[in-house]
Structures are given as structure tokens and as C-alpha cells.
Short mmCIF file of C-alpha atoms and ligand atoms in Angstrom, two decimals:
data_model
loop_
_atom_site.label_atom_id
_atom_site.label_comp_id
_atom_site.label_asym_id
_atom_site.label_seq_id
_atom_site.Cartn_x
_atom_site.Cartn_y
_atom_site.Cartn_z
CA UNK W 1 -11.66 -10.98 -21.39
CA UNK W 2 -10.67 -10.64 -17.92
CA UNK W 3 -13.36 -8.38 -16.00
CA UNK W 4 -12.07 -6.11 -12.98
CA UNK W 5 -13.73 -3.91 -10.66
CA UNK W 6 -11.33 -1.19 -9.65
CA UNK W 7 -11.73 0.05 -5.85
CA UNK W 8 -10.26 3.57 -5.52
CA UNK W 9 -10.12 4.63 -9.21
CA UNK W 10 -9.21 7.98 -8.64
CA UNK W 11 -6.74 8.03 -6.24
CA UNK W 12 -2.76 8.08 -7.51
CA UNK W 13 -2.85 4.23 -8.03
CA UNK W 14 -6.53 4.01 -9.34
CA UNK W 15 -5.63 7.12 -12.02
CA UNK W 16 -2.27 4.85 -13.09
CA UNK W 17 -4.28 1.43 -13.16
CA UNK W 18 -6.98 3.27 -15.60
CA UNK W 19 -3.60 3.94 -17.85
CA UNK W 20 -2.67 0.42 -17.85
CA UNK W 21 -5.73 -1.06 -17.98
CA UNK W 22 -6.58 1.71 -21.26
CA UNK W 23 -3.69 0.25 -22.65
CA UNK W 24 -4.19 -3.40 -22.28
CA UNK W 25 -8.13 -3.57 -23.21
CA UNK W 26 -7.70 -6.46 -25.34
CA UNK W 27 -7.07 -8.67 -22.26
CA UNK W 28 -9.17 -6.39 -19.66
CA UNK W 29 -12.58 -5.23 -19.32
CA UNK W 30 -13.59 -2.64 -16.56
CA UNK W 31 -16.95 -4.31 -15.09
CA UNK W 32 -16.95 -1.41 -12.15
CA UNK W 33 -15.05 1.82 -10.89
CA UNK W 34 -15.73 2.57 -7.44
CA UNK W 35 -14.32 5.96 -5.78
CA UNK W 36 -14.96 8.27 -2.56
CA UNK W 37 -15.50 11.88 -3.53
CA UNK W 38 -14.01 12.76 -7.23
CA UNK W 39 -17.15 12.37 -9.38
CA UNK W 40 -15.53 14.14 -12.53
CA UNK W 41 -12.19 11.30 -12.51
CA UNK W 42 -14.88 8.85 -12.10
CA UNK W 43 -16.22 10.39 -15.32
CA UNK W 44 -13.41 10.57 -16.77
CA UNK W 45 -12.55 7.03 -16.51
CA UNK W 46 -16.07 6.27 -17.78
CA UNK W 47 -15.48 7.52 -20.83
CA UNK W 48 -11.77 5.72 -21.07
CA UNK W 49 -12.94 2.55 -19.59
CA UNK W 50 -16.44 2.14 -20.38
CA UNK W 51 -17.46 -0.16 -17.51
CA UNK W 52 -21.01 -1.23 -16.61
CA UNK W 53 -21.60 -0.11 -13.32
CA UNK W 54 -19.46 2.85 -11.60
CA UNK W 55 -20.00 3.28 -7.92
CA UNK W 56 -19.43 6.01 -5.40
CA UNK W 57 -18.57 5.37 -1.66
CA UNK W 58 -20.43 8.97 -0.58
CA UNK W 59 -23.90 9.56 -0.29
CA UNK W 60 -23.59 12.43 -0.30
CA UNK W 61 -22.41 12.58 -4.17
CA UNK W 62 -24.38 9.36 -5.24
CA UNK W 63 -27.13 12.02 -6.85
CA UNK W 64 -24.83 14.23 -8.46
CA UNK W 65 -22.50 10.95 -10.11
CA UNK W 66 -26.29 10.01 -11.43
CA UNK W 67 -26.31 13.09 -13.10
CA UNK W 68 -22.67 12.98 -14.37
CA UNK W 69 -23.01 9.45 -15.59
CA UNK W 70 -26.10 9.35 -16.80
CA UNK W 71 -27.07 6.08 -19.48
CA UNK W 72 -23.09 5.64 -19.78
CA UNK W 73 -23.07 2.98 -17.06
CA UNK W 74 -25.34 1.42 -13.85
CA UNK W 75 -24.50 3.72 -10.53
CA UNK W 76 -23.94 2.71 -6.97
CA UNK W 77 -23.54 3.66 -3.74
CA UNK W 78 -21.77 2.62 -0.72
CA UNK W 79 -19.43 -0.35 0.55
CA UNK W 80 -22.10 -2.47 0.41
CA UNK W 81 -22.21 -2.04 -3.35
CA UNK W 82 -18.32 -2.34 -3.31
CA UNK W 83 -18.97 -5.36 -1.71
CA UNK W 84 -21.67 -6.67 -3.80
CA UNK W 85 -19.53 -6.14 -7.18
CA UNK W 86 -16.66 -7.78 -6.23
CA UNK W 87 -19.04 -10.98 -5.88
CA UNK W 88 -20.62 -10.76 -9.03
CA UNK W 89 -19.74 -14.19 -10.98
CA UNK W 90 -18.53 -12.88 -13.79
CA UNK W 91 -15.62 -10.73 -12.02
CA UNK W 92 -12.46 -12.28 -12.15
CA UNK W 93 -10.04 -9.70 -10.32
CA UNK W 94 -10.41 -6.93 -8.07
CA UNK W 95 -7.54 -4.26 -7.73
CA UNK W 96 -8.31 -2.21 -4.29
CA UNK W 97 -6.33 0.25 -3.91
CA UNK W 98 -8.89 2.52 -1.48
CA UNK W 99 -7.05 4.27 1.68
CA UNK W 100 -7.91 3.23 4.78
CA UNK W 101 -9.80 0.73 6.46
CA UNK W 102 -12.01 0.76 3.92
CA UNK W 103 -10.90 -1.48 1.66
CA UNK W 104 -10.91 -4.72 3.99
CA UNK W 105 -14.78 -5.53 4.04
CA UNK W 106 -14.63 -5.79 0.10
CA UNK W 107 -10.98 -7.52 0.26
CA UNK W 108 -12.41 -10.17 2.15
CA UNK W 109 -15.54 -10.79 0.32
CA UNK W 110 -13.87 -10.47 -2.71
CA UNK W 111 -11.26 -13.45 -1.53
CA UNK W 112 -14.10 -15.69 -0.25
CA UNK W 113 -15.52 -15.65 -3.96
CA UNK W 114 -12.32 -16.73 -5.27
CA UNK W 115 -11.09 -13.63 -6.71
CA UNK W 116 -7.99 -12.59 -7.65
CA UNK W 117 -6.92 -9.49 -5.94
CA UNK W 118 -4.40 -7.38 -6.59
CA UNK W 119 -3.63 -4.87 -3.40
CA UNK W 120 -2.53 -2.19 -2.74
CA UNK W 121 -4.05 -0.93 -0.44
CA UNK W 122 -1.56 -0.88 2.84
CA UNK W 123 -4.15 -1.15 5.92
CA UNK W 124 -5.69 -4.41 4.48
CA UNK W 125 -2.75 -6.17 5.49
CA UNK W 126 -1.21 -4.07 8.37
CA UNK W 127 -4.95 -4.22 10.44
CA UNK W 128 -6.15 -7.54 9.04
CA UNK W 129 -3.38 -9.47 7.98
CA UNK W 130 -3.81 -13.11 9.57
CA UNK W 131 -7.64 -12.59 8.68
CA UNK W 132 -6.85 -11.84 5.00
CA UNK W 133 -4.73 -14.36 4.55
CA UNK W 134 -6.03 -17.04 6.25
CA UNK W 135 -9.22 -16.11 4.03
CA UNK W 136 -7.07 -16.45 0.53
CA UNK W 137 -5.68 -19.88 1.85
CA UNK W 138 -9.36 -21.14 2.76
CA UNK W 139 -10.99 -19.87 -0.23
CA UNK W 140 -10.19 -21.89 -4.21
CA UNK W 141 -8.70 -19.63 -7.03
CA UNK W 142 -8.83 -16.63 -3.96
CA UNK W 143 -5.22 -15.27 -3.88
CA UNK W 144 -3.52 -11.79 -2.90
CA UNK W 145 -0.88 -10.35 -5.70
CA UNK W 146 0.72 -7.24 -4.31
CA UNK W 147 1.19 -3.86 -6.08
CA UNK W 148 3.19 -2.01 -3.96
CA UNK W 149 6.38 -1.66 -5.64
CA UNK W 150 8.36 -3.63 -2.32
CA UNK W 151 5.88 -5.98 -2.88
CA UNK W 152 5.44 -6.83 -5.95
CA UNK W 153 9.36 -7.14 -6.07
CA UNK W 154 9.48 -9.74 -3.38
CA UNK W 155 7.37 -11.94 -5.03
CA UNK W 156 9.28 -11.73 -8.12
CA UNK W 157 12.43 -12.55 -6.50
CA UNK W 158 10.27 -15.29 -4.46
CA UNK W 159 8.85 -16.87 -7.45
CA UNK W 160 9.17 -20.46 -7.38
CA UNK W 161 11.30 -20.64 -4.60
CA UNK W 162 11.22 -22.43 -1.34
CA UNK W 163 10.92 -20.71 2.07
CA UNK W 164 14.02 -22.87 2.94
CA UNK W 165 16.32 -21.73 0.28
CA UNK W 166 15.57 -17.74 1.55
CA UNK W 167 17.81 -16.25 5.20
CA UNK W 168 15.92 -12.70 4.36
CA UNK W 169 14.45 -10.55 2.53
CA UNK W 170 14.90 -6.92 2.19
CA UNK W 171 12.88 -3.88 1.30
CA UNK W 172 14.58 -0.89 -0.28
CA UNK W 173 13.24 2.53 0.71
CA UNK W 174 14.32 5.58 -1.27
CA UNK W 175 14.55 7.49 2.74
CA UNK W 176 12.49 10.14 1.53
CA UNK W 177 13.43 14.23 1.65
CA UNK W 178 14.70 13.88 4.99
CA UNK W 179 17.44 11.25 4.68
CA UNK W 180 20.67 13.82 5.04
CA UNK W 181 18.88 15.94 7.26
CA UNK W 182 19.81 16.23 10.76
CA UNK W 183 17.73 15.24 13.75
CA UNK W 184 16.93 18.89 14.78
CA UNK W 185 15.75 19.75 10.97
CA UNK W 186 13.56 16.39 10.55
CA UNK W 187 12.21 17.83 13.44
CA UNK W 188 11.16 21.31 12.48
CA UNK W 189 10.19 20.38 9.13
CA UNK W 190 7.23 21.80 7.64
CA UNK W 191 3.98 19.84 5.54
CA UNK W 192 5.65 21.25 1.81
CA UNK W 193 9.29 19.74 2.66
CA UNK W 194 7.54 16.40 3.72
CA UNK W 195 5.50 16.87 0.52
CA UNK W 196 9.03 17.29 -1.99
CA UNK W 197 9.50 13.13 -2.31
CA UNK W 198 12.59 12.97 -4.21
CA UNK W 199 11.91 10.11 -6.32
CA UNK W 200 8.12 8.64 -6.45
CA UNK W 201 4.82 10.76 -7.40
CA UNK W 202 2.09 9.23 -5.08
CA UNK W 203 -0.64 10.66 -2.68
CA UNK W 204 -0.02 13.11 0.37
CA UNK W 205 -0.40 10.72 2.72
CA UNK W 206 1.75 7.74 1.91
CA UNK W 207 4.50 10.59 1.07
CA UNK W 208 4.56 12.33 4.49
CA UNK W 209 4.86 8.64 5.43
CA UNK W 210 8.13 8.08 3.18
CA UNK W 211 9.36 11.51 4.76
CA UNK W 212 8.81 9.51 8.36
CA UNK W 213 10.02 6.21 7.07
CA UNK W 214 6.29 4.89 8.75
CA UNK W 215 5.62 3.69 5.13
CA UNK W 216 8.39 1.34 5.59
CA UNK W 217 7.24 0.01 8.49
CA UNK W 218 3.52 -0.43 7.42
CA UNK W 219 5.62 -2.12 4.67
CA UNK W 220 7.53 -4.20 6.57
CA UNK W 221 4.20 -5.51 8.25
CA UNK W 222 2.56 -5.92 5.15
CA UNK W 223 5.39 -8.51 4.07
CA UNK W 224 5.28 -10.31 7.34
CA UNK W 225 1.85 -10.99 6.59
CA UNK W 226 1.81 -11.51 2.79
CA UNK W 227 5.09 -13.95 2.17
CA UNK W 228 4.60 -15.47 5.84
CA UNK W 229 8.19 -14.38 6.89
CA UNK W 230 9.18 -14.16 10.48
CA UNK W 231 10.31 -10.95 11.66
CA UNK W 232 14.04 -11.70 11.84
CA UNK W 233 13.71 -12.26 8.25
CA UNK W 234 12.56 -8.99 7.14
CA UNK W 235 15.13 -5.97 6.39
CA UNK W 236 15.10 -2.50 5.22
CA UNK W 237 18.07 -0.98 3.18
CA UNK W 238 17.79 2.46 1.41
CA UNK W 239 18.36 2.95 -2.35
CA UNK W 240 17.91 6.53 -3.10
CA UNK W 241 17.76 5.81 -6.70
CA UNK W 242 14.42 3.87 -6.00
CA UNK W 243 15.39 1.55 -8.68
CA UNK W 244 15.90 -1.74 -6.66
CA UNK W 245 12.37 -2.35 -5.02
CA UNK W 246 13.33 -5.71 -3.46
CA UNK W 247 16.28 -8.27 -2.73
CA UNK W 248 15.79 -11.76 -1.66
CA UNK W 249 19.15 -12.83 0.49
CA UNK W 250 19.63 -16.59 -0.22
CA UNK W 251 20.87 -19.27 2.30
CA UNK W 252 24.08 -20.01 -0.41
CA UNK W 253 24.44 -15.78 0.00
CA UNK W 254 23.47 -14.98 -3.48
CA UNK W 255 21.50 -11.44 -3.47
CA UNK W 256 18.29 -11.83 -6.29
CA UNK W 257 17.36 -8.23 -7.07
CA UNK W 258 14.02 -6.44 -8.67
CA UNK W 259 14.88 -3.67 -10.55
CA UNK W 260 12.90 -1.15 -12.77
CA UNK W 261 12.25 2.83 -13.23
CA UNK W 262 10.00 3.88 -9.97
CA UNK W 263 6.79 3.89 -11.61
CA UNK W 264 3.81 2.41 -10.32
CA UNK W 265 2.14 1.37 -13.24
CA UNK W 266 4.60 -1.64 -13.64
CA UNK W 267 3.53 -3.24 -10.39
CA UNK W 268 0.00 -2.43 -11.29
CA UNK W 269 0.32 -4.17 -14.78
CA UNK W 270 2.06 -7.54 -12.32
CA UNK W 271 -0.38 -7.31 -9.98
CA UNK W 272 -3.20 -7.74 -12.35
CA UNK W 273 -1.25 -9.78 -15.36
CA UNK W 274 0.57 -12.21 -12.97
CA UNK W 275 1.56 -14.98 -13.71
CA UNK W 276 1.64 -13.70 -16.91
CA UNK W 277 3.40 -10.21 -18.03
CA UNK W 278 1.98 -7.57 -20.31
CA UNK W 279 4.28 -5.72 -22.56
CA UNK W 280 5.64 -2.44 -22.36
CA UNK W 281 5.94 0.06 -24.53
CA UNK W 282 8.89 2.72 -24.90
CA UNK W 283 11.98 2.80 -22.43
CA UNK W 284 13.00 0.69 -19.69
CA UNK W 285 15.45 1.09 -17.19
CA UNK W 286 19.12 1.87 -18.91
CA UNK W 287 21.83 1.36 -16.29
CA UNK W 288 24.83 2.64 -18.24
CA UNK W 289 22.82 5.93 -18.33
CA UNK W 290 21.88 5.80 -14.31
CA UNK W 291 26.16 5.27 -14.18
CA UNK W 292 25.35 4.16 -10.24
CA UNK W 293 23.29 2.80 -7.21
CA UNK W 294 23.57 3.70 -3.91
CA UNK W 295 23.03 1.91 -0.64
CA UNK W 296 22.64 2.57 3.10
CA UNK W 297 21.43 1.28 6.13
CA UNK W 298 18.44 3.46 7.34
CA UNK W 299 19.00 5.39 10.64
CA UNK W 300 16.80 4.36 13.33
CA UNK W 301 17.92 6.80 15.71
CA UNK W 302 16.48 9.62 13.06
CA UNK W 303 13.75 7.96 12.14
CA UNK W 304 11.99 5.52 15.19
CA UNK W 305 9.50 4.46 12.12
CA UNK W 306 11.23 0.89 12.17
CA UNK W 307 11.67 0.23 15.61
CA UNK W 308 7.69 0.74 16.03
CA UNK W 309 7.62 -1.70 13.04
CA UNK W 310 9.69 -4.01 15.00
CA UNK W 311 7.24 -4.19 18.30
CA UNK W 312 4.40 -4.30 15.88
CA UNK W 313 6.07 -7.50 14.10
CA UNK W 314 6.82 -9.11 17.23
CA UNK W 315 3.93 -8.23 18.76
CA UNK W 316 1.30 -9.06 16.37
CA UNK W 317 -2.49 -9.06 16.65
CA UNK W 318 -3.98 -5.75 16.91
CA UNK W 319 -0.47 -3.42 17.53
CA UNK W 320 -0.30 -3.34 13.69
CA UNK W 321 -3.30 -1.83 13.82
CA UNK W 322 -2.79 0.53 16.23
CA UNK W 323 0.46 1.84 15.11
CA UNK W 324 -1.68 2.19 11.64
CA UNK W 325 -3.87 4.27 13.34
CA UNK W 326 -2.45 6.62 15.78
CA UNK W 327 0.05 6.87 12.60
CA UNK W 328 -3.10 8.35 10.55
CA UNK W 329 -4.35 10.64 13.34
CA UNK W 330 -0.71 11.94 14.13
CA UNK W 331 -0.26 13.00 9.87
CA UNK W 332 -3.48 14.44 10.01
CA UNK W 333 -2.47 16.56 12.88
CA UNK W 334 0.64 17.29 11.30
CA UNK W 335 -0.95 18.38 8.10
CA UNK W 336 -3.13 21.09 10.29
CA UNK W 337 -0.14 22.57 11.43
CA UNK W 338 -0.94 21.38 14.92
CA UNK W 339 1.93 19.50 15.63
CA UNK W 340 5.75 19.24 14.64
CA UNK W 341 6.67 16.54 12.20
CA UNK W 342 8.70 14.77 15.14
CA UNK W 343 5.43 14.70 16.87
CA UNK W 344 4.09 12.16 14.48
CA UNK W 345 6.90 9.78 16.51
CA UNK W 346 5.83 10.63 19.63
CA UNK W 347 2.03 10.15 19.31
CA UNK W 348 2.45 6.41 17.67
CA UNK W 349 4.99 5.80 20.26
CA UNK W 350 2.81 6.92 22.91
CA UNK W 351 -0.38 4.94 21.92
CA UNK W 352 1.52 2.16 20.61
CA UNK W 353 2.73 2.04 24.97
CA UNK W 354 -0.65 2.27 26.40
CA UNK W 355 -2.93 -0.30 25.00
CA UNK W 356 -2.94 -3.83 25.43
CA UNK W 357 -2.09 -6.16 22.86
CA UNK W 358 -4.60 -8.44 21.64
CA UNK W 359 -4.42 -11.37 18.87
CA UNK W 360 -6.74 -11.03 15.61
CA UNK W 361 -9.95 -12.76 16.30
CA UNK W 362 -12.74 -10.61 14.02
CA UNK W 363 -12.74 -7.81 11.99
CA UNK W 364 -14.98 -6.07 14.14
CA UNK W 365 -12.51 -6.20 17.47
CA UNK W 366 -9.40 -5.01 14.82
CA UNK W 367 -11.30 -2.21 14.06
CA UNK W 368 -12.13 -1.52 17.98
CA UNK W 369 -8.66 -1.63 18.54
CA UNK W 370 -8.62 0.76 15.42
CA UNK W 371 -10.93 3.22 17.20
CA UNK W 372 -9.63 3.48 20.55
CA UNK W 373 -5.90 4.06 18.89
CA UNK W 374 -7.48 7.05 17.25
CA UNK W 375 -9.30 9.06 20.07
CA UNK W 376 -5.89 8.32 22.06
CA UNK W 377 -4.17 9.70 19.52
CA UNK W 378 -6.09 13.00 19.57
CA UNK W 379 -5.76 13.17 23.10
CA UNK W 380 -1.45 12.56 23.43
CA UNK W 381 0.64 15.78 23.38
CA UNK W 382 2.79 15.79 19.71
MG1 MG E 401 5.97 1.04 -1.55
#
């Protein structure tokens, strides 16, 4: 049996990795469940999952998940306990899939040990990504599988393949609610019509960040990172459809493509089954039903997202990070009605202009860097 501690079980991804991993507990057992603030999913899943230890990140609900849990399972609180149970010898894998910075103290322990991890959490990568990696590459049997769909496309079409046989690789982004829209309506639009993604279910934030296109571009920084590519060899092209999640352009020109339906829990059953594949039951994708797919190129004059992406690439060290943050601050303001969705461009623009750049030394200066992007991002006109 494969044991995995699940970071984030209650979130969008955590709720569809407790369906796959229900469905696959022959090969997996749940050693711990580790969430924020929903102590009734973490129940829940404690009742579908039956792991030993389930842990919450607030102290604030640590006596109350006590209570709730009672003799079903061990409770802890805290990143430290995070921490501490993705270190635990008997754990093989570790799925985090926490949002925000979170997620990148336990990432990193969890790769020291030699896990395998399968991410998907964004900011890991985007803040930390030379850290992270270099930490996978140091560490034996530590390695990062991705689960964001992009992701977890590009390594399929990657697998086994030389980084001299690929010109580029592309990311396919569905373009979100906004895509026909005109500049003047993208930038009057309200939190609900961000909210109405036409294709994927996920959380609020990462969809008011497909309505800005800035979850490509954490997206495209996350693949710099995780397949080592230099920037010129990164692309975005939208499929509407959100069927293709990933191309890999080849030096001879031929175009290998990852298809499926847009449902997460495929790239969650990869990330934690690879190299191996778990089967699926009931339908698949059927083309001759779908009839077509659609491409275009994104519009960067509509949606800046990419172009920060760009100067974050070529950049490097801690811009990621900032752009990451001042992103966060700007949706929160957004989401209180205190700024227009066009101001979300403006504020990572504006903080993304007035720091200075500096290359990834320690966790501790990334999230400095982290920091200061925020308070100037609460300070910059929307
Ligand atoms: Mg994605």
C-alpha cells in the first residue's frame, strides 16, 4: 500500500483527490489529511478515508476538530505538524495542494525525505522554484509530479524525451469568461462574471485568475521551473474547449498533444499513480461527439497577464514572487468591491515596476520579497 498525506483536503483539488483516492484504496492508504478551516470536510473525509492522523492548520479550530474526530484518528495542529507528517518513514507521497505560501515549508521537507510529491499547489513553484527543484535533484527517490492539468500534460507529452528533440512547448488556456469581451467590458466586469468559468469547476481564486489570464502566467512560471525550459520555449495558445491541456512542438515540427475531458481528478490520479496509470471507470473523451476544437492566440493587449509572465521569466529570482503576490492582494481587493477588475493589472504592474529584483537565495528572503509586494500592493491606486 502506498501511504499519502494529503495537504489541503478540502479545498476543490483536496475534495477531488479524496474521490480518487476512495476509488483506488487497494493501491492507496490515507496516513494524514491536513486542512485550514473546514473541520466538517475534514470529517467527512475521515469517515471515507480512514487515515491515522488528520491535522488542522488553525488553532483556532484544533479543539473543536478534537471534538469532531474524536477516537476516529490522531489530531494535529499547525505547519509544523504538516511538516512533521510528511517525514514520517512510512509516507511514500505527499499531494499538496494548500493555497498559498503555505505549502512550500512542507514541499521542501517533504522532498528532502525523498518523497514523492505530487503538486499542485501553484506558489510552490512560482515563489520557490529554483529552491524546490534544486531540493528534488539533491535529494534520492525526492521528485515533483505535477497536477495541474498544463502540467501534468507536459510531462506526458515530455515523457522519455530529450530536451534536444523539443523547440517549445505550449500551454492551452480555455481564456476564461472574458475572452470575446471587449477591453472596456473586461474592464467593468463585476466578481459573479469573473466567477461564470466557462469550462473548469475550481476555487474562486484560481478562477478570477483564468478570467485575468494571471493563472496562465503563474502557469507559465511554474513550467519554466518544473521541465527546466527557457523562456523562449514556453507558449500559450487558447482552446476554449479545454480539452487539449498541453502540446509539445518538436524540432522535426511534429505537434504531440494531451487530450482528455477537463476534469481534475485525471491529473490527480497521474500525479499520484505516475509512472504507472490507474484505470478509469465510465466515459472518456468522444471526439466525434465534441465534432470540433478551436484555437487562438491569446490577446495580450486585453489581457497584460502574459507580458507580466514574460518579465517574471526573464527576470527570475524573486519577481515571480512578487507578481504572485501583489496578484493575491489585487483579487482580494477586487473581490471587496474595492477596485475594478482592470485594476488587478495595474496593481501587479505597478509593484512588479518598483522593487528590485533579487535572485533566490533562502526561503526566508522569497518570502520578504513576498511581504513587501503585499503592503505595496495595498498601498497602489487599482
Ligand atoms: Mg491549470
Amino acid at each position: 500500500m502506498i501511504q499519502v498525506v494529503v495537504l489541503g483536503a478540502t479545498g476543490s483539488i483536496g475534495r477531488s483527490a479524496a474521490d480518487v483516492l476512495s476509488a483506488n484504496k487497494d493501491k492507496y492508504a490515507v496516513h494524514t489529511l491536513a486542512a485550514c478551516n473546514n473541520i466538517d470536510e475534514l470529517s467527512r473525509q475521515c469517515d471515507l478515508l480512514s487515515p491515522r492522523q488528520v491535522i488542522t492548520a488553525s488553532e483556532e479550530k484544533f479543539p473543536g476538530l478534537k471534538q469532531l474526530i474524536g477516537s476516529r484518528a490522531s489530531v494535529g495542529c499547525g505547519i509544523e505538524a504538516m511538516t512533521e507528517a510528511v517525514t514520517q518513514p512510512e509516507v511514500d507521497m505527499v499531494l499538496c495542494s494548500i493555497i498559498g505560501t503555505a505549502g512550500i515549508k512542507p514541499v521542501l521537507a517533504a522532498l528532502k525525505a525523498g518523497k514523492h510529491v505530487a503538486l499542485a499547489s501553484k506558489e510552490v513553484l512560482v515563489l520557490a522554484g529554483e529552491l524546490v527543484m534544486k531540493a528534488a535533484a539533491g535529494s534520492p527517490g525526492g521528485k515533483i509530479v505535477p497536477v495541474d492539468s498544463e502540467h501534468s500534460g507536459v510531462s506526458q507529452c515530455l515523457a522519455g524525451r530529450r530536451s534536444d528533440e523539443i523547440r517549445k512547448v505550449w500551454l492551452t488556456a480555455s481564456g476564461g469568461p472574458f475572452r470575446t469581451w471587449d477591453s472596456e467590458r473586461i474592464a467593468d466586469a463585476t466578481v459573479s462574471e469573473a466567477l461564470a468559468h466557462p469550462t473548469w469547476n475550481m476555487g474562486k481564486k484560481i478562477t478570477i485568475d483564468s478570467a485575468s489570464m494571471m493563472n496562465k502566467a503563474l502557469e507559465l512560471i511554474e513550467a519554466r521551473y518544473l521541465f527546466d525550459l527557457p523562456p523562449e520555449k514556453l507558449d500559450v495558445v487558447i482552446n476554449p474547449q479545454s480539452v487539449v491541456h498541453a502540446l509539445a512542438e518538436l524540432t522535426d515540427g511534429s505537434m504531440i498533444a494531451q487530450m482528455s475531458v477537463p476534469d481534475m481528478r485525471l491529473a490527480i490520479a497521474y500525479g499520484l499513480s505516475y509512472p504507472e496509470r490507474l484505470t478509469k471507470p465510465g466515459s472518456t473523451l468522444n471526439l466525434a461527439e465534441m465534432g470540433r476544437l478551436e484555437f487562438f492566440a491569446p490577446d495580450r493587449k486585453k489581457f497584460p497577464s502574459l507580458d507580466f509572465a514574460d518579465a517574471a521569466l526573464r527576470a527570475g529570482g524573486t519577481l515571480p514572487a512578487v507578481l504572485n503576490a501583489a496578484n493575491e492582494v489585487a483579487v482580494e481587493r477586487f473581490c471587496a468591491g474595492e477596485i475594478k477588475f482592470s485594476g488587478i493589472w495595474k496593481i501587479v504592474g505597478a509593484v512588479m515596476e518598483s522593487v528590485t529584483v533579487e535572485p533566490q537565495e533562502s526561503l526566508e528572503q522569497i518570502l520578504e520579497a513576498d511581504a513587501e509586494a503585499r503592503a505595496k500592493a495595498w498601498e497602489v491606486a487599482g
